[in-house]
PDB file of C-alpha atoms in Angstrom:
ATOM      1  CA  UNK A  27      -7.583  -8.817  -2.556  1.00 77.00           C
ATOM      2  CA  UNK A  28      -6.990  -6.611   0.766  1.00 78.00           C
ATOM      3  CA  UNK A  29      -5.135  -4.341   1.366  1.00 78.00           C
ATOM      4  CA  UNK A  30      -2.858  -4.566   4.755  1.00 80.00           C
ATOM      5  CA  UNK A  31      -0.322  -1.925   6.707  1.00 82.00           C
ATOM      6  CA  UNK A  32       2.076  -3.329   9.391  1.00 84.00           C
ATOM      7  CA  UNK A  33       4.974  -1.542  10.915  1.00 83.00           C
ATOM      8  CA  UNK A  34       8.548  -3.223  10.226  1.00 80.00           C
ATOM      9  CA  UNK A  35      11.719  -3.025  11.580  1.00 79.00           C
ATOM     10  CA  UNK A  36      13.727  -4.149   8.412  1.00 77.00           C
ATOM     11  CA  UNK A  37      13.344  -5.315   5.212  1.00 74.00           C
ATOM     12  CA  UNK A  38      13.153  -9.370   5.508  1.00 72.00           C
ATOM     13  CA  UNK A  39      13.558 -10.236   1.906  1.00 73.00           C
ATOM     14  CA  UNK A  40      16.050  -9.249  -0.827  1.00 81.00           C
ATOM     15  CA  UNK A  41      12.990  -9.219  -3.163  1.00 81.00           C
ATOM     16  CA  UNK A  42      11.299  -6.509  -1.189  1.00 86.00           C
ATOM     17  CA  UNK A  43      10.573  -3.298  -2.962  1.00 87.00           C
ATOM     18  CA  UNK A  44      11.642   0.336  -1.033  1.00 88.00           C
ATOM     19  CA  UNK A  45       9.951   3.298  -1.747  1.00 86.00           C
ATOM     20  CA  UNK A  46      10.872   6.353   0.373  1.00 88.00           C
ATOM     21  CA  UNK A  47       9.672   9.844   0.671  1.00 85.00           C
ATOM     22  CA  UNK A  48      10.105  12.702   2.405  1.00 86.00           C
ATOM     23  CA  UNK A  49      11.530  10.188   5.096  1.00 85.00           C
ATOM     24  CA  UNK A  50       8.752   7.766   5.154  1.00 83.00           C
ATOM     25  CA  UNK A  51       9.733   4.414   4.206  1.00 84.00           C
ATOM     26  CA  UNK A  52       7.068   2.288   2.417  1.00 86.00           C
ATOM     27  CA  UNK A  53       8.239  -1.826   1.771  1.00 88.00           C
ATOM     28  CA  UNK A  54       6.484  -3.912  -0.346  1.00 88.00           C
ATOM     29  CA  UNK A  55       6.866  -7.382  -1.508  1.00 86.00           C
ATOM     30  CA  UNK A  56       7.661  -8.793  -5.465  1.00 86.00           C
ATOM     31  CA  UNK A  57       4.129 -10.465  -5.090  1.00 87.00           C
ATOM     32  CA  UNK A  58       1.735  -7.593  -4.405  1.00 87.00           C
ATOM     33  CA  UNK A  59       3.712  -5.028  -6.233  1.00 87.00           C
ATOM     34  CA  UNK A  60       2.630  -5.952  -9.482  1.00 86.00           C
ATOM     35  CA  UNK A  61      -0.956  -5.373  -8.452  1.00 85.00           C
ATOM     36  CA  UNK A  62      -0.081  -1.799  -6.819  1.00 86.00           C
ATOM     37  CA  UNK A  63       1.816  -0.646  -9.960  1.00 88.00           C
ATOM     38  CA  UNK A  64       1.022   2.947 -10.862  1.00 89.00           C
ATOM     39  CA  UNK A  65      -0.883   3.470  -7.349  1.00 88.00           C
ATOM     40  CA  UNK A  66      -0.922   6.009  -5.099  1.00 88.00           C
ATOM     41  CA  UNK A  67       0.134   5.798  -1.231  1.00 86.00           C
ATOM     42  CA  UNK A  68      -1.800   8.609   0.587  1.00 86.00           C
ATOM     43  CA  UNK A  69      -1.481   9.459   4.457  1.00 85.00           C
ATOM     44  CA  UNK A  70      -5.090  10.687   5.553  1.00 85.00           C
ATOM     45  CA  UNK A  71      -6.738  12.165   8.598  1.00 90.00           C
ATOM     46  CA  UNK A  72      -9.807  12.628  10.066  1.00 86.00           C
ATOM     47  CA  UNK A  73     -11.620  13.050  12.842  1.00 91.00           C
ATOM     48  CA  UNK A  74     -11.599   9.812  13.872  1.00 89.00           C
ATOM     49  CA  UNK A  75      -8.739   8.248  12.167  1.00 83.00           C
ATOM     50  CA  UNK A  76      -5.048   8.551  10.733  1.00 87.00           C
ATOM     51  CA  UNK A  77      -4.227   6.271   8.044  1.00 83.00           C
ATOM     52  CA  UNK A  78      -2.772   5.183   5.153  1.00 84.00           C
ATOM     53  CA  UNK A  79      -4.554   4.447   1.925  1.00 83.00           C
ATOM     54  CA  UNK A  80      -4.276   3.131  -1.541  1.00 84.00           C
ATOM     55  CA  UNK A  81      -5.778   5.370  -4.073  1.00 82.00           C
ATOM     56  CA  UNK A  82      -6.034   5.467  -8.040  1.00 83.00           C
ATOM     57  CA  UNK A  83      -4.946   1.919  -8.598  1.00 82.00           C
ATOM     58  CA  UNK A  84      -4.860   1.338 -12.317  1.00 85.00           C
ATOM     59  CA  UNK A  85      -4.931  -2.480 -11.731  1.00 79.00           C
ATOM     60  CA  UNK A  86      -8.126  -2.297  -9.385  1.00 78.00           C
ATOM     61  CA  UNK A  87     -11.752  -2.954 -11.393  1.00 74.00           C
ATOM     62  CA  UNK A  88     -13.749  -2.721  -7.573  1.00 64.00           C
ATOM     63  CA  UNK A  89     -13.045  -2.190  -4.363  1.00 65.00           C
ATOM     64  CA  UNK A  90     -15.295  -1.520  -1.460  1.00 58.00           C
ATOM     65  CA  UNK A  91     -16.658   1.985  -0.157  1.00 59.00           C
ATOM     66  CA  UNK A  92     -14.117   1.992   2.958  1.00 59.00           C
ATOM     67  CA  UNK A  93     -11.329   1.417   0.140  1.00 58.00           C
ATOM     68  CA  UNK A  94      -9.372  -1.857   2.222  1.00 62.00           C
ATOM     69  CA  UNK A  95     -10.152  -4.255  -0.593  1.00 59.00           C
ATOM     70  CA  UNK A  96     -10.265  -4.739  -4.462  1.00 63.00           C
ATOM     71  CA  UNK A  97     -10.925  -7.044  -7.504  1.00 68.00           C
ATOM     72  CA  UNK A  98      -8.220  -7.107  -9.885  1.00 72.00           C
ATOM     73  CA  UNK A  99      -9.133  -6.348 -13.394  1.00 71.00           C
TER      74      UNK A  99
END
């Protein structure tokens, strides 16, 4: 499984999930948020980046050493 970010304007199903925070909306669909249950949604920077990131994820046995994919236990 991968791991993807896009921008969105609105929420385009009724089955999407919200989370918000400190003013930062976060949308995720019914599917994938079974396998991102008890994750964490981290902003990061660094020198040559900004992004967001998926850390601690209970449901993830592997995932690969620049963190954008997993195998699901």
């Amino acid at each position: 499984f991968q791991y993807a970010f896009t921008f969105e304007e609105q929420v385009h199903e009724e089955d999407d999930y919200v989370i918000e925070r400190d003013g930062a909306k976060v949308v995720v669909d019914s599917i994938s948020l079974s396998f991102l249950k008890g994750s964490t949604i981290d902003y990061t920077e660094e020198l040559i980046r900004a992004s967001f990131q998926i850390t601690n994820n209970p449901n993830a046995e592997n995932s690969c050493g620049c963190g954008t994919s997993f195998a699901v236990k």
